[in-house]
XYZ file of C-alpha atoms in Angstrom:
303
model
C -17.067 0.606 -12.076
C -17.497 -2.723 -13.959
C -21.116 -4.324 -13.571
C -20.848 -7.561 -12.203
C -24.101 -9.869 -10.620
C -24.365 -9.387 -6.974
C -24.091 -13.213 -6.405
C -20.829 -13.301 -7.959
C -19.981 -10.022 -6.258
C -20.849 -12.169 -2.760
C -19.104 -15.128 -3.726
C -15.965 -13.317 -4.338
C -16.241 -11.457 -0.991
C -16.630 -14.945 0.957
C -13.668 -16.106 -0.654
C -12.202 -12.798 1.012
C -13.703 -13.202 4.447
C -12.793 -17.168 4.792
C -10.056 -17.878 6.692
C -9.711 -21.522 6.002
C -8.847 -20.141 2.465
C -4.866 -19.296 1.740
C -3.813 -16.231 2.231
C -2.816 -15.937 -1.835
C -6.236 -16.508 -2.608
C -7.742 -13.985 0.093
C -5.601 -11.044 -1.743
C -6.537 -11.731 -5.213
C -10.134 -11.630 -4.119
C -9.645 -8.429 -2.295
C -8.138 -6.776 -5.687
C -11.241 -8.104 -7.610
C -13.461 -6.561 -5.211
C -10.961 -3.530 -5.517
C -11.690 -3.785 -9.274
C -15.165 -4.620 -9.469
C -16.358 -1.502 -6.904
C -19.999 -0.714 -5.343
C -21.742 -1.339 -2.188
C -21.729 -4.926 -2.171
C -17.985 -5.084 -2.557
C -17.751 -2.113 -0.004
C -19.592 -4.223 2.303
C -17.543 -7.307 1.556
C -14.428 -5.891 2.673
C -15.561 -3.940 5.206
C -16.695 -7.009 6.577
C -13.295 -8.398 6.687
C -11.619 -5.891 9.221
C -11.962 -8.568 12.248
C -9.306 -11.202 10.551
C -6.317 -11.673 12.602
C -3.944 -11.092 9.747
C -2.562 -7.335 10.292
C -1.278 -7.523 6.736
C -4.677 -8.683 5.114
C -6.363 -5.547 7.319
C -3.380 -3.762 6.027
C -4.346 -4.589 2.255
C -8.219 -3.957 3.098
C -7.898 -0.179 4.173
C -5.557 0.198 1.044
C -8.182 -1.141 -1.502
C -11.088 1.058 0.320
C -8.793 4.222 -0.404
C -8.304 3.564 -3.911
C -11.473 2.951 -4.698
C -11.872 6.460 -3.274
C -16.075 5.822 -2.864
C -17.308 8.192 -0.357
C -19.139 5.287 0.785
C -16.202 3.787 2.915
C -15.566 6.817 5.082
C -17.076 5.038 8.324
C -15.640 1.993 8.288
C -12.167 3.640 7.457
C -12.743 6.024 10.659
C -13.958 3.374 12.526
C -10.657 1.356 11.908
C -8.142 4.510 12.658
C -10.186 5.070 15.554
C -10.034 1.762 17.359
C -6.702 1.049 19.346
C -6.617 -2.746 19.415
C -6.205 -2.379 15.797
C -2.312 -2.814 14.729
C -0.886 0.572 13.914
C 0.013 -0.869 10.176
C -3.513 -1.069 9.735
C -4.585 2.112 11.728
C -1.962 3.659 9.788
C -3.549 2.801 6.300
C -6.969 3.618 7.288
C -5.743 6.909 7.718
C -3.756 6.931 4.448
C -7.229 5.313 2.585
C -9.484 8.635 3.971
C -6.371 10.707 2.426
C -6.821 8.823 -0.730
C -10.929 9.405 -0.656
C -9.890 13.018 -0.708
C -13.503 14.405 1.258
C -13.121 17.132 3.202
C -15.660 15.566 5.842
C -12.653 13.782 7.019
C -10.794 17.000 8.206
C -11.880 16.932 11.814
C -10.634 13.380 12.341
C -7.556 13.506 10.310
C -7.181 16.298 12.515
C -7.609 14.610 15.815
C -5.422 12.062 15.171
C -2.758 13.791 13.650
C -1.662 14.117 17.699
C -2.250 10.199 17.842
C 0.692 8.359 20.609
C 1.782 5.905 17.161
C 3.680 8.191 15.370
C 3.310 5.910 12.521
C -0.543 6.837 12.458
C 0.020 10.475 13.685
C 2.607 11.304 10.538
C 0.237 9.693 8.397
C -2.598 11.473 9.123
C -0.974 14.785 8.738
C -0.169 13.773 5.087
C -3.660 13.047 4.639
C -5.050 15.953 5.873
C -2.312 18.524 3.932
C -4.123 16.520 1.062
C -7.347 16.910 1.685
C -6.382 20.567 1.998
C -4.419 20.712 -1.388
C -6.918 18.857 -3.625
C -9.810 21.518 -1.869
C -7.515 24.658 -2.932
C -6.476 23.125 -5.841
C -10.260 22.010 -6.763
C -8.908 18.986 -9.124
C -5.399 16.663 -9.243
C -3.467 16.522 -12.661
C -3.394 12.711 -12.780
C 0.633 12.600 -14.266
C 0.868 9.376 -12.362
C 2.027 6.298 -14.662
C 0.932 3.795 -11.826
C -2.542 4.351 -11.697
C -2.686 4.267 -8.053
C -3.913 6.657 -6.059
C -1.016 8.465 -3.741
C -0.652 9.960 -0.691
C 0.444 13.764 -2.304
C 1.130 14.990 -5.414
C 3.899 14.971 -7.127
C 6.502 17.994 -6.488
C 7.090 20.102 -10.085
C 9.574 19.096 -12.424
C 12.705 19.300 -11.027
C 15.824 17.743 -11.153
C 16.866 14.307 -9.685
C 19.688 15.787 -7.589
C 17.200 18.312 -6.231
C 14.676 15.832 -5.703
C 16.724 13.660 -3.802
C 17.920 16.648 -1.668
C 14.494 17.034 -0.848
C 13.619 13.575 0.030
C 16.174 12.860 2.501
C 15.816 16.281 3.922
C 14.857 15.713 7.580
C 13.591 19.417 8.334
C 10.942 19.414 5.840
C 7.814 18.342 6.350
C 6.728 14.610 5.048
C 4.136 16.055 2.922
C 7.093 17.417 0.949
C 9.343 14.911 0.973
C 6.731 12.401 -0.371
C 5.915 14.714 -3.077
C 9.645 14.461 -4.160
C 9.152 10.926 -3.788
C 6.820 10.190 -6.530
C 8.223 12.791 -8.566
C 11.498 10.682 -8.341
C 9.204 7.660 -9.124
C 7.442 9.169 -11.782
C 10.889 10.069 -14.158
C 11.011 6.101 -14.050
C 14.888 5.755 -14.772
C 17.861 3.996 -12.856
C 19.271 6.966 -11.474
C 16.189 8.315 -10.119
C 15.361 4.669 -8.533
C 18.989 4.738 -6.997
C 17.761 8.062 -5.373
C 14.880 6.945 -4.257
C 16.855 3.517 -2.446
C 18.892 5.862 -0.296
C 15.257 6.988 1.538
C 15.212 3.669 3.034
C 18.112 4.988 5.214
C 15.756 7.581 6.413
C 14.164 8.352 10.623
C 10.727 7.922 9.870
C 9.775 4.631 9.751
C 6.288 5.508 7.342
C 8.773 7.436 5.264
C 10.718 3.594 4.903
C 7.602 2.376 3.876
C 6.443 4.132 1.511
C 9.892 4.235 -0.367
C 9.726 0.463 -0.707
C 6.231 0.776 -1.675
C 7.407 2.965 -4.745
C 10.657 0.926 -5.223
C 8.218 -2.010 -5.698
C 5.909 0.361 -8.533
C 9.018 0.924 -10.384
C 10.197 -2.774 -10.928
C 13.754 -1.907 -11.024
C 16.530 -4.700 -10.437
C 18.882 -2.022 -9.229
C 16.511 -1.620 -6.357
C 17.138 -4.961 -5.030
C 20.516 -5.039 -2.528
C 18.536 -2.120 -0.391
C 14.997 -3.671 -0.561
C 16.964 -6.842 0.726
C 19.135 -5.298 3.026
C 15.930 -3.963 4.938
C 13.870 -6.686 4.713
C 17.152 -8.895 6.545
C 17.225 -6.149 9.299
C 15.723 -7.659 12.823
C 15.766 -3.886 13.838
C 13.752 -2.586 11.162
C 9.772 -1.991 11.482
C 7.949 -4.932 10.260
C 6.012 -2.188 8.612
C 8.874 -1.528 6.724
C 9.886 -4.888 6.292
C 6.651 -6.259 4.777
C 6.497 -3.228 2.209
C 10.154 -4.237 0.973
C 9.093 -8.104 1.006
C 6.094 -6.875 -1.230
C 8.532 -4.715 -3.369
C 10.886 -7.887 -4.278
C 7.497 -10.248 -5.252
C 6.382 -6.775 -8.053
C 10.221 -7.233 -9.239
C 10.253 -11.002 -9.288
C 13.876 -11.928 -10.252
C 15.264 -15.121 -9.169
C 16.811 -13.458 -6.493
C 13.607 -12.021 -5.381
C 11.916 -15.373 -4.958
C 15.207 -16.923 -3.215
C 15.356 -14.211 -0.401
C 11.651 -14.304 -0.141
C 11.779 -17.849 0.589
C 14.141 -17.482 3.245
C 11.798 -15.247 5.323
C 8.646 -17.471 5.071
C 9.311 -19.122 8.194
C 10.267 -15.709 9.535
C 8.952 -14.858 13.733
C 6.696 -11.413 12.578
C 3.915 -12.833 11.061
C 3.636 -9.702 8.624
C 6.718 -10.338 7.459
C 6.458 -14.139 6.739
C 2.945 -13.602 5.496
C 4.269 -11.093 3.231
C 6.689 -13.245 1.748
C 3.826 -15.881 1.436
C 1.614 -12.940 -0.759
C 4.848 -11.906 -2.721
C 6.039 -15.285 -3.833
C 2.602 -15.079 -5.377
C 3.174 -12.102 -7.168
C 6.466 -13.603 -7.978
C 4.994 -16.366 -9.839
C 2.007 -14.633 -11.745
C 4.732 -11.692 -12.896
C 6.852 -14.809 -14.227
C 3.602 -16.808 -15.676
C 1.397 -16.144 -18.728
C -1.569 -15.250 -16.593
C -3.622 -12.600 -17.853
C -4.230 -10.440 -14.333
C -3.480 -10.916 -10.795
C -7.227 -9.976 -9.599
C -8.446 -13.205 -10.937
C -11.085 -14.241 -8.236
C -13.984 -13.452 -10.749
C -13.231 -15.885 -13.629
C -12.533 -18.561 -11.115
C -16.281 -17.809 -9.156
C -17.355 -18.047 -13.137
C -15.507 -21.364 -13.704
C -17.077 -22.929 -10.440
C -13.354 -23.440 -8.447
């Protein structure tokens, strides 16, 4: 945990919790908070959970789970537990108590692991066969080139053709097929990306999700015709749809930014706010800017 004076710490978070302030802005200061850790930025983004913006509530329960302090348990429970909350949002509280790993969560994960959103009920059964591995397995072998903190392990070493088998396997559970998932992901080359595009053809919309999530970690032009062809789809989930939007702004080719732009005007808010956040990303991953979490050196400059 970097130490970083309180005041700053505050400033940052009201730069999180204003509304008049653009959406852009809002994010970076939630992943300097995400950065800087402790109560104070706990409290900060906890704080932030009654913003009309599903996507920024979205982003909020996915910083509280990587920061994986014990600390955030209530307010992520409080979250999955209310219904008027978006099930995008519900759905990544659940995913953020996975992440935190405690095994005080069982009994809840457990509960609402027969939640009516499937979206929330599938994700909570990850999250609890998680809990339960990292308890068994006592610690996680961090192999993960990403740094982030993921919603199962990866499966063993095996190979891409097997992996692949696995991950579009419908009969297996999701706890598996995600493990495939970021095993795919982890080998980091263009035929295991390829692999990985054909899950976005699969039933479960989560499943969707989290495959453009992990085409967007990989950076991979290749990955771009099925990211689009997802995020075009009226059909799809705007769950899915906003993870694929996010997934073009990481890979940031001029393609990226000219689809994006199309959708900014589009009629799910998620979606067009998405596109809003990604053309962002688009532009810092094409600028000389040192880091995307920049909120703290503009509190220190006075902006």
């Amino acid at each position: 945990m970097v130490q970083i004076d309180e005041s700053k710490v505050a400033a940052i978070g009201d730069v999180l919790n204003n509304r008049d302030r653009p959406l852009k802005e809002r994010f970076r200061a939630l992943f300097t908070l995400r950065n800087i850790g402790g109560e104070r930025a706990l409290e900060s983004i906890g704080r932030c959970f009654d913003d009309e913006s599903a996507l920024l509530k979205h982003e909020l329960a996915y910083c509280l789970g990587q920061m994986q302090d014990v600390r955030a348990i209530p307010v992520l429970t409080k979250v999955l537990a209310d219904v008027q909350q978006e099930a995008m949002v519900r759905h990544e509280a659940a995913e953020a108590l996975g992440a935190i790993g405690d095994s005080s969560v069982e009994d809840t994960l457990v509960s609402y692991s027969k939640d009516p959103v499937v979206e929330v009920a599938e994700t909570c059964e990850i999250a609890l066969e998680r809990v339960r591995w990292l308890k068994q397995k006592e610690a996680l072998k961090d192999d993960n080139p990403y740094a982030s903190v993921d919603p199962t392990p990866p499966a063993t070493s095996k190979s891409v053709e097997e992996l692949q088998r696995i991950l579009m396997d419908e009969a297996d559970t999701l706890f598996n097929r995600y493990r495939a998932m970021f095993a795919l992901r982890n080998l980091r080359t263009e035929e295991a990306t390829l692999a990985l595009a054909s899950g976005l053809k699969g039933k479960s919309a989560l499943f969707r999700h989290e495959v453009a999530f992990v085409l967007g970690q990989l950076q991979e032009e290749c990955s771009v015709p099925f990211l689009v062809e997802n995020l075009r789809d009226p059909a799809e989930n705007e769950m899915v749809r906003h993870e694929c939007a996010e997934a073009l702004g990481a890979i940031a080719t001029d393609e990226c930014t000219r689809v994006l732009n199309e959708y900014l005007k589009d009629e799910k808010r998620v979606v067009k706010e998405s596109c809003e956040v990604a053309l962002d990303m688009c532009e810092y991953e094409n600028s000389p800017e040192f880091q995307y979490a920049d909120t703290l050196v503009k509190v220190n400059d006075g902006q």
